Short mmCIF file of C-alpha atoms in Angstrom, two decimals:
data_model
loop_
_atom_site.label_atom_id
_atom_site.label_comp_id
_atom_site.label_asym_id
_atom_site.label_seq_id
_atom_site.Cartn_x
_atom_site.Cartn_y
_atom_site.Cartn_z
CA UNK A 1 -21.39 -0.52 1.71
CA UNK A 2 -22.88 0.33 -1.68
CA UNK A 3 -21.00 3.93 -3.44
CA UNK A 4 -21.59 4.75 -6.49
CA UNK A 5 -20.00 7.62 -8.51
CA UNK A 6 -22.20 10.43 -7.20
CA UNK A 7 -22.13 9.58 -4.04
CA UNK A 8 -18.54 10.31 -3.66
CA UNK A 9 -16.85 14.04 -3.14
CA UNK A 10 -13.93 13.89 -4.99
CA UNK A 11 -11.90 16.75 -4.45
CA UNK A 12 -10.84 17.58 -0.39
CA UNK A 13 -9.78 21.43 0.06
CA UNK A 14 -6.17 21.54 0.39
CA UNK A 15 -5.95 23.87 3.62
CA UNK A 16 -5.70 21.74 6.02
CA UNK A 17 -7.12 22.75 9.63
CA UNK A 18 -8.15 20.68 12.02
CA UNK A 19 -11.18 20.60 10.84
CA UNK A 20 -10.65 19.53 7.76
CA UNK A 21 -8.41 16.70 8.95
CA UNK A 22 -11.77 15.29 10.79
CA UNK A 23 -13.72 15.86 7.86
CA UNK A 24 -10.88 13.95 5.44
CA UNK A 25 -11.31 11.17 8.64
CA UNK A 26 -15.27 11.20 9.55
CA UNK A 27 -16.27 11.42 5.45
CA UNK A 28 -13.39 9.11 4.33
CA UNK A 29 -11.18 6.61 6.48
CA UNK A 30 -13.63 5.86 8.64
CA UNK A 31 -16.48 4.83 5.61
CA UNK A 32 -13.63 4.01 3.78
CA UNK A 33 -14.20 6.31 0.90
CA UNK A 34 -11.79 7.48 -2.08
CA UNK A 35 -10.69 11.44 -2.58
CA UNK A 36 -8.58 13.32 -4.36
CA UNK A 37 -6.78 15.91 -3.38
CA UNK A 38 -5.74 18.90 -5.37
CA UNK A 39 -2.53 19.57 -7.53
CA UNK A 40 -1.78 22.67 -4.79
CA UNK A 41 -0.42 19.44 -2.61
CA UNK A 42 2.34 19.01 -4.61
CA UNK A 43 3.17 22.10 -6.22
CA UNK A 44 5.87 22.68 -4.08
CA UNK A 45 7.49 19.51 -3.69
CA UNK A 46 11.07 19.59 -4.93
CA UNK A 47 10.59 16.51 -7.11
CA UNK A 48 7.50 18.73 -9.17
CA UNK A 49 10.20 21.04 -9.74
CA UNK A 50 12.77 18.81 -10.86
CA UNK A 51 10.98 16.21 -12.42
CA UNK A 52 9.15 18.32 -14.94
CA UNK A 53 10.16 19.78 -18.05
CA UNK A 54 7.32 21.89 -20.29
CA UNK A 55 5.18 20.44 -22.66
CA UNK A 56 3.71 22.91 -25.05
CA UNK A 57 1.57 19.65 -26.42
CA UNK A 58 -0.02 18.45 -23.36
CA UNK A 59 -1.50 19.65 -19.80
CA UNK A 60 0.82 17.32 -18.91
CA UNK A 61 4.80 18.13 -18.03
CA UNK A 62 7.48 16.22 -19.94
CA UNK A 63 9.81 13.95 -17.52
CA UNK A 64 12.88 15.41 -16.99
CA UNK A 65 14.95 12.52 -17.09
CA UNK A 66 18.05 13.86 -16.72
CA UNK A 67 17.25 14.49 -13.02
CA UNK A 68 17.02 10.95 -12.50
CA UNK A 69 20.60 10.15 -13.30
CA UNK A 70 21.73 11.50 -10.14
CA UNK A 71 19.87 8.13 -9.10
CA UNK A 72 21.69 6.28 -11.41
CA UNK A 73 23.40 3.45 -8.70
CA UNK A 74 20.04 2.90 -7.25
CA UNK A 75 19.13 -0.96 -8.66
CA UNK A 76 15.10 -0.74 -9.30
CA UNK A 77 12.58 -3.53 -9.41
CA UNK A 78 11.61 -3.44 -13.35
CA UNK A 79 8.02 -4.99 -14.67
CA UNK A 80 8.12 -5.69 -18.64
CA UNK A 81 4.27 -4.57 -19.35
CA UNK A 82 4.24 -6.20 -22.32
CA UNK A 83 5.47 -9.05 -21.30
CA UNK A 84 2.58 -10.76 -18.86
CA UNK A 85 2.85 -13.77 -16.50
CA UNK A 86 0.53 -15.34 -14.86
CA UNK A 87 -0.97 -13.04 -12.53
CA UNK A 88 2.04 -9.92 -13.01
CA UNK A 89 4.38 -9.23 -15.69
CA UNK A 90 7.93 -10.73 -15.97
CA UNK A 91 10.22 -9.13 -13.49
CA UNK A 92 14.01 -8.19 -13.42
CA UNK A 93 16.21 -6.00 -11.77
CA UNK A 94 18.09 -3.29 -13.03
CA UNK A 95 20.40 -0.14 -12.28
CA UNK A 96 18.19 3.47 -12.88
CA UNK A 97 20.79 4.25 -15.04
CA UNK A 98 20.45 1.06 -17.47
CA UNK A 99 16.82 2.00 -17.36
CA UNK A 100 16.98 5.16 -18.19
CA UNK A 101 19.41 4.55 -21.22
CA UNK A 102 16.88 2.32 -22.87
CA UNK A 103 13.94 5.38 -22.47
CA UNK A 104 16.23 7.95 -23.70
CA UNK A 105 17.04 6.11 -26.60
CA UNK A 106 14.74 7.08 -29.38
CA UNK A 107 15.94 4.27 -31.96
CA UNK A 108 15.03 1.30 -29.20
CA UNK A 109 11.71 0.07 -28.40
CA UNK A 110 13.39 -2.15 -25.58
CA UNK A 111 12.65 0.48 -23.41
CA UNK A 112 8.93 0.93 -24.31
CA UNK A 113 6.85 -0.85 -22.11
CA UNK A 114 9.31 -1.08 -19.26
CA UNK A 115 7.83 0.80 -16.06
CA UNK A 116 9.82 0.78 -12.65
CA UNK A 117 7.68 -0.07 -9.67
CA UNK A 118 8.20 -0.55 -6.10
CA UNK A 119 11.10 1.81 -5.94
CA UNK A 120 12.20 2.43 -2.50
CA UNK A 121 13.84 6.00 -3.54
CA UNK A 122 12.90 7.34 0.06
CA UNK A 123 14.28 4.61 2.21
CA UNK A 124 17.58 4.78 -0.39
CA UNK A 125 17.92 8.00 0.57
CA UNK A 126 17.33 7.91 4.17
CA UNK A 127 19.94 5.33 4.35
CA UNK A 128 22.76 7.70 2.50
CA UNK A 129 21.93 10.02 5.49
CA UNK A 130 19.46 12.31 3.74
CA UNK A 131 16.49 13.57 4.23
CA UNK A 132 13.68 12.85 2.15
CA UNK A 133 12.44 16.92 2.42
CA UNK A 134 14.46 17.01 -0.93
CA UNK A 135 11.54 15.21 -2.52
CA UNK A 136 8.54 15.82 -1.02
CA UNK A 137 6.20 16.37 1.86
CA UNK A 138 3.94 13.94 3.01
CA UNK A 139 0.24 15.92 3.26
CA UNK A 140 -1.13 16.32 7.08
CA UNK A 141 -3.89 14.55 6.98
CA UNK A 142 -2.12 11.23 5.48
CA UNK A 143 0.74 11.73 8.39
CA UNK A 144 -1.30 9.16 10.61
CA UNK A 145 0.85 6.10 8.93
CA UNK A 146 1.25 3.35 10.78
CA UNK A 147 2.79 1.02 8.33
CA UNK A 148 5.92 2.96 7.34
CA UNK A 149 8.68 5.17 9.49
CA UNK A 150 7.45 8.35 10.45
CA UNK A 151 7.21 11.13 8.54
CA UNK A 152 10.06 13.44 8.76
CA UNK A 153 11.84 15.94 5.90
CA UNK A 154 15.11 15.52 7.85
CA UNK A 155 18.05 12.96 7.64
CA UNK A 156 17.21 10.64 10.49
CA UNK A 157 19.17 10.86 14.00
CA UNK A 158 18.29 6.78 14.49
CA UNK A 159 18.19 3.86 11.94
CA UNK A 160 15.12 2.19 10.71
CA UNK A 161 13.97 -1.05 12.33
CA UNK A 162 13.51 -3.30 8.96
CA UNK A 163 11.85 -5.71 10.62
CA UNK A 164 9.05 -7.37 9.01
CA UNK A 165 6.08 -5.29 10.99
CA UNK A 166 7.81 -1.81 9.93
CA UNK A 167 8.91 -2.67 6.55
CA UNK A 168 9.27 0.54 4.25
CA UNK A 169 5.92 0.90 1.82
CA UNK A 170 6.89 3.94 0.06
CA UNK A 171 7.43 3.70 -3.44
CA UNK A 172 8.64 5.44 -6.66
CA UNK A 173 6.82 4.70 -10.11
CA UNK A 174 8.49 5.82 -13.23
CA UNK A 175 7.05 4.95 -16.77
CA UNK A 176 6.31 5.63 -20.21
CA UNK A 177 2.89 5.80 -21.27
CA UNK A 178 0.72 2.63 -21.85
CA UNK A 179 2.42 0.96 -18.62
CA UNK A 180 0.19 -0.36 -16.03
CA UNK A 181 -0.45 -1.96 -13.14
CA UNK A 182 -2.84 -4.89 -13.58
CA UNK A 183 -5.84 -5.44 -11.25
CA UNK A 184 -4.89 -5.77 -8.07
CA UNK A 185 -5.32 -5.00 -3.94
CA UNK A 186 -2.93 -2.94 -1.61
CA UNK A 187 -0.39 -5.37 0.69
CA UNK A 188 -2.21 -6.29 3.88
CA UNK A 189 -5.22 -4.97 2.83
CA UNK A 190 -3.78 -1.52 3.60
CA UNK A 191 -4.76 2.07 2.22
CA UNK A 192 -2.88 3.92 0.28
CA UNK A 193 -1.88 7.50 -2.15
CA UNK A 194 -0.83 7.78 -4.77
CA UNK A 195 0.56 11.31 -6.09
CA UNK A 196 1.45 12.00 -9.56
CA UNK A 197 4.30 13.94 -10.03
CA UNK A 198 4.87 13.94 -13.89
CA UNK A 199 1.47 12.83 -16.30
CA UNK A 200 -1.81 11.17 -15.53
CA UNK A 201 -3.15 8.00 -14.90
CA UNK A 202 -6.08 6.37 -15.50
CA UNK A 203 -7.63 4.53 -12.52
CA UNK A 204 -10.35 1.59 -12.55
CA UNK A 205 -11.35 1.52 -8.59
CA UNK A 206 -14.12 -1.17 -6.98
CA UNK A 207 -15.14 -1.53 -3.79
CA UNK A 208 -14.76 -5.03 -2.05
CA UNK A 209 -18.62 -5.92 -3.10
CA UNK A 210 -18.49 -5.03 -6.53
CA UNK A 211 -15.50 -7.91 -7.49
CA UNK A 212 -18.36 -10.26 -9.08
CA UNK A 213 -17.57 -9.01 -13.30
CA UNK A 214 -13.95 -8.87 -12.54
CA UNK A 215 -13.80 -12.75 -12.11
CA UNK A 216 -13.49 -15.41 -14.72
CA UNK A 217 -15.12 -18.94 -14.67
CA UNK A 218 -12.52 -20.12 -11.86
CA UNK A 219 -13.33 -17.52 -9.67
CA UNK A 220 -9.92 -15.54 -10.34
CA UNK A 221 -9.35 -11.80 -10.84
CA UNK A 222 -8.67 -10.75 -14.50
CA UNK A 223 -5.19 -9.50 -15.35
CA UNK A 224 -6.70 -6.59 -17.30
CA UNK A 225 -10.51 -5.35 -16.57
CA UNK A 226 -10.11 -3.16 -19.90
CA UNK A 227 -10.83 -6.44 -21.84
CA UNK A 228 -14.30 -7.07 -20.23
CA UNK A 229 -17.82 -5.84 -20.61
CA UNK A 230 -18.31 -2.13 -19.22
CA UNK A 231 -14.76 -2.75 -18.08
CA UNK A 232 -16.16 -4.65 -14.56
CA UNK A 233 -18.12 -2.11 -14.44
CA UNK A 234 -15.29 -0.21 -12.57
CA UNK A 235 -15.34 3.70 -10.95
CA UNK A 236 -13.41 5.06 -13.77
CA UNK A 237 -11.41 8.05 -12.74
CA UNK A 238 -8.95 10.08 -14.09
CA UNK A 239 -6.26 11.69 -12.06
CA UNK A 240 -4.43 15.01 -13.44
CA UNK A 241 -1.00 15.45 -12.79
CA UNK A 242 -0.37 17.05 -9.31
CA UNK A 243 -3.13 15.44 -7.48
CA UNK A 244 -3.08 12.76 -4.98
CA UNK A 245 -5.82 9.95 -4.78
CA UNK A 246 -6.32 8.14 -1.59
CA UNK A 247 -7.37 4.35 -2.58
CA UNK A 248 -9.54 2.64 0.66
CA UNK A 249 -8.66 -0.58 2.48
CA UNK A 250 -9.79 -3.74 0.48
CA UNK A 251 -10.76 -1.59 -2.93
CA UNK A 252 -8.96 -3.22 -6.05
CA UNK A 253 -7.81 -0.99 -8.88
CA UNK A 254 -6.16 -1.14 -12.01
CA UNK A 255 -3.80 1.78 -13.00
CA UNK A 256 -2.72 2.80 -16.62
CA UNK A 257 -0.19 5.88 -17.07
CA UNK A 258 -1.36 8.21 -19.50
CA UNK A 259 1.58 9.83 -20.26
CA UNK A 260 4.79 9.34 -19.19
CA UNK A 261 4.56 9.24 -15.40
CA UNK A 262 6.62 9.74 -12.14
CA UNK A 263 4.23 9.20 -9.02
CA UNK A 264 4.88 8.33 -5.43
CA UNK A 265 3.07 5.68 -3.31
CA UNK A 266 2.33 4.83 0.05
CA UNK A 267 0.85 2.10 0.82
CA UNK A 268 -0.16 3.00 4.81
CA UNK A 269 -2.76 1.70 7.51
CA UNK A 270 -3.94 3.68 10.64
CA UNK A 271 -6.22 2.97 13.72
CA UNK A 272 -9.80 3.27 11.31
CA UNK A 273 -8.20 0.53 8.93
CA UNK A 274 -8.12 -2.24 11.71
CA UNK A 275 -11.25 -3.84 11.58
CA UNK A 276 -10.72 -4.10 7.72
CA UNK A 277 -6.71 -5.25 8.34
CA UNK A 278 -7.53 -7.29 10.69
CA UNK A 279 -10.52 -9.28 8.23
CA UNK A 280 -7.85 -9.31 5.64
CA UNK A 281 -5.12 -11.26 7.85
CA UNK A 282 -8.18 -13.84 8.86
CA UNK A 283 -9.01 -14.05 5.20
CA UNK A 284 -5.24 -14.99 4.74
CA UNK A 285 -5.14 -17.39 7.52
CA UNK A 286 -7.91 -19.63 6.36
CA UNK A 287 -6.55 -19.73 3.14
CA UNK A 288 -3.15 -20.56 4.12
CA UNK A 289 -4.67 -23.64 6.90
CA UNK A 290 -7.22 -24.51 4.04
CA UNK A 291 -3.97 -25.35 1.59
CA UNK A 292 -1.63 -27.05 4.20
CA UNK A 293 -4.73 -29.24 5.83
CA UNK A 294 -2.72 -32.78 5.41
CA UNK A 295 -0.18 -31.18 7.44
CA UNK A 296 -2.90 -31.05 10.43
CA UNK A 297 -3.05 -34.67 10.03
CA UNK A 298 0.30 -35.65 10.14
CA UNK A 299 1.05 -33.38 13.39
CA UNK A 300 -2.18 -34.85 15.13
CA UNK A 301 -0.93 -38.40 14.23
CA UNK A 302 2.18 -38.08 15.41
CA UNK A 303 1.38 -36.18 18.62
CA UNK A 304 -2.44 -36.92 19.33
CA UNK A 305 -4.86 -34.66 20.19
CA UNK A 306 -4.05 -34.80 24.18
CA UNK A 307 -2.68 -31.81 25.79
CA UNK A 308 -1.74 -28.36 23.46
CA UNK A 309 1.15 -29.36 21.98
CA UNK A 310 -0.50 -30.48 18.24
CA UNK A 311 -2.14 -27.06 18.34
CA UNK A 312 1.07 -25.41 19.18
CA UNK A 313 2.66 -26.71 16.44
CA UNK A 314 0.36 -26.17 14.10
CA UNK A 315 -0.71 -22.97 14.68
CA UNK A 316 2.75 -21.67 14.79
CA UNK A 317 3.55 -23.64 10.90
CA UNK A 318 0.51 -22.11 10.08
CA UNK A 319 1.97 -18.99 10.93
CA UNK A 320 5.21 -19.68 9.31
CA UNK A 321 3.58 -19.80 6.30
CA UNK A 322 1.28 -16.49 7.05
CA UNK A 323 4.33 -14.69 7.13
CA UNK A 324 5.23 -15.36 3.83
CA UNK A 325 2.29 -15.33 1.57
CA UNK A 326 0.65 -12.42 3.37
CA UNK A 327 3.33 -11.04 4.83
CA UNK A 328 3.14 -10.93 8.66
CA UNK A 329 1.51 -13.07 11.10
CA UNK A 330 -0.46 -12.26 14.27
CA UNK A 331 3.12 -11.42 16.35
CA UNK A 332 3.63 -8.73 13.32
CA UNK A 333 0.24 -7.43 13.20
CA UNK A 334 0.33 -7.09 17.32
CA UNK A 335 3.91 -5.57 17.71
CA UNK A 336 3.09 -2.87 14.52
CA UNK A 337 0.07 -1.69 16.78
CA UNK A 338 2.15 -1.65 19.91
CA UNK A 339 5.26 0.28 18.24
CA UNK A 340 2.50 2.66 17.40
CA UNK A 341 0.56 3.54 20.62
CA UNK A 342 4.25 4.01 22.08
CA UNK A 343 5.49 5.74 19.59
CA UNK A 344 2.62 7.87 17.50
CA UNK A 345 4.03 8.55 14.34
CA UNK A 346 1.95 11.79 14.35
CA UNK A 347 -0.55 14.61 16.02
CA UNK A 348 -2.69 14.17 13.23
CA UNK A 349 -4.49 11.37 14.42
CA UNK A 350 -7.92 10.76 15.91
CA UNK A 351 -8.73 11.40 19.81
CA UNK A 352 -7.59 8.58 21.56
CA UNK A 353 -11.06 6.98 22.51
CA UNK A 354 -12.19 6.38 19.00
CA UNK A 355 -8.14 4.85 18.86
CA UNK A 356 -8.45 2.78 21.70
CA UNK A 357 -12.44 1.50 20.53
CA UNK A 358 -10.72 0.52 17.05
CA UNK A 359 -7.66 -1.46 18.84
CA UNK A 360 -10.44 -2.53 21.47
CA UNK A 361 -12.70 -4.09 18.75
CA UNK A 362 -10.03 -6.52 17.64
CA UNK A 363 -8.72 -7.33 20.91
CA UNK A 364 -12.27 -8.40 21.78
CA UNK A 365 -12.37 -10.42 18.39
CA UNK A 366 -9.02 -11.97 18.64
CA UNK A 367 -9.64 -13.41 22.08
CA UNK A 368 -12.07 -15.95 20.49
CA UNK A 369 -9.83 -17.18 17.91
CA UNK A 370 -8.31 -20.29 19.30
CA UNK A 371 -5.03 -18.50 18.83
CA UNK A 372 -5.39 -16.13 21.48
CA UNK A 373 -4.86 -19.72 23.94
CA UNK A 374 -2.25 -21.06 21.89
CA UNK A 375 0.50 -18.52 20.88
CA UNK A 376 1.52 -17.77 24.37
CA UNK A 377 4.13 -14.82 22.84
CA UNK A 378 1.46 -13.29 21.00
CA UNK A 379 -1.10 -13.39 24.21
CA UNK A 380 1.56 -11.46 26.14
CA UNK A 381 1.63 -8.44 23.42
CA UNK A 382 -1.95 -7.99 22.97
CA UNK A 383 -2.20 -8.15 27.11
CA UNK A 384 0.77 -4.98 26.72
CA UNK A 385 -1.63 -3.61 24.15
CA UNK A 386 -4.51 -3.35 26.51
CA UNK A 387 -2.58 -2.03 29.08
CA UNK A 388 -1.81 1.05 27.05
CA UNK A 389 -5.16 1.27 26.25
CA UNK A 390 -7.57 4.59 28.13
#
């Protein structure tokens, strides 16, 4: 599908009815389509209340860093944005506390362009026996998450499965201004929101057939699209503080904080995403049999091509290695869409026939992968699948 700027309605109304959730669905998920929606989201979160301080120079709120330092013992993945490698910046890991010394030290520059991603603040909290209510509240029609635990302001009654299919994807940003996030897609393939709590970002957004200017002469995404002609010739978007952008399955964006920022991220898949999800884990699989192809060899040499048994082994290295460059395989990608028609992680969902027609479109397409024959443990989930199916 071909957008362009005008095409798209940013801004969603922020009462949510029923009604609206279909419309944030039929004009949006479905199409796969970004939106905003409005500041009034997030106005009464705790964290907007706590985070900010005023700012009598900027729209923008001041971080209140102090409030942080209750989150002092939390160790935090750290990216050094001026420090690039390869295709991310250098990486280390550091207590909040440590990182919030070095920003609240106005004779250092260490601090500078140090930006705290991937912080999982909710899933710290939920395991201290709190509730994640003290934060925020996840908005209705984004409650349809089938990637992470389900929504709920409360301290949770039952553990978390961390198992690979329901790791946690909700994250806590935290950075001066000038950090970034270079070009990049969501994990799986996945959608996900982004709200800012404290500042603005900038956002560079392109849909999956608009990649070609974003590529240099091996065929590899730039680091930073702000270096290139017409920028890629990105969606350029600004996003005030308060609001909440919803970035589509399969769009790459690039993300630079305006001011100094605190957001929260989800990165989240539901029932319309699994055509795309389910492209994106092919995708992965070709690429991961394309770069172990000797290893085909060897297995067919040493076991011939008689009976299943090369194919089982193959197909199950293969997915060995599937599970750790993209990562889950086909028993992860089966058992999260199981654990989810059992357990619905909430009302807001669509009616189950347009559900069970998105689950039944890549059954259908999975039984003519060779893999459906061969991984006889994945057969039987997607054959528990259908039987849950209307």
């Amino acid at each position: 599908m071909t957008i362009s700027v005008m095409e798209i309605s940013w801004y969603v109304d922020y009462l949510y009815t029923s009604h609206m959730l279909m419309v944030v669905q039929d004009n949006h998920m479905i199409p796969n389509v970004p939106f905003f929606l409005s500041s009034a989201n997030t106005s009464t979160w705790p964290a907007t209340k706590s985070f900010r301080k005023p700012n009598t120079q900027s729209t923008a709120s001041l971080p209140n860093l102090p409030a942080l330092r209750q989150y002092s013992h939390h160790v935090v993945p750290v990216a050094n944005t001026l420090q690039p490698q390869f295709s991310e910046f250098e990486r280390t890991e550091k207590s909040l506390g440590e990182v919030l010394d070095l920003w609240e030290n106005q004779e250092s520059e260490q601090g500078r362009g140090l930006y705290v991603k991937d912080w999982h603040l909710m899933a710290e909290l939920e395991g201290q026996g709190k509730g994640v209510g003290e934060i925020y509240s996840v908005p209705e029609c984004l409650r349809d998450d089938w990637l992470n635990p389900p929504y709920t302001p409360s301290p949770r009654t039952k553990p978390i499965n961390s198992s690979a299919s329901t790791s946690d994807f909700r994250f806590t940003y935290v950075g001066p201004a000038l950090t970034y996030t270079p070009l990049h897609r969501d994990v799986y393939g996945s959608y996900s929101w982004s709200a800012n709590v404290v500042g603005r970002k900038m956002w560079w957004l392109f849909p999956p057939d608009k990649l070609g200017r974003v590529k240099d002469e091996n065929r590899e995404l730039v680091f930073d699209v702000r270096h290139l002609e017409g920028e890629g010739g990105a969606m350029k978007v600004l996003q005030e503080e308060g609001e909440i952008i919803f970035i589509p399955s399969g769009w790459h964006h690039q993300v630079v904080n305006l001011d100094f920022c605190i957001s929260i991220n989800h990165n989240f898949f539901a029932s319309p995403t699994l055509p795309h999800i389910y492209r994106a884990l092919c995708v992965s699989q070709d690429r991961v049999e394309d770069s172990i192809a000797d290893v085909k060899d060897m297995i067919i040499e040493r076991l011939g091509t008689k009976g299943d048994q090369w194919e089982k082994e193959w197909f199950q290295e293969v997915q060995n290695l599937l599970q750790m460059d993209a990562g889950w395989g086909w028993r992860g990608f089966w058992e999260t869409i199981m654990k989810n028609l059992k357990c619905p992680p909430s009302v807001n969902a669509p009616i189950v026939s347009r559900r069970d027609e998105w689950i039944g479109g890549v059954i259908k397409q999975y039984k003519k992968r060779r893999e459906w024959v061969v991984l006889d443990t994945v057969r039987t989930i997607v054959e528990d699948i259908e039987s849950w199916l209307v």
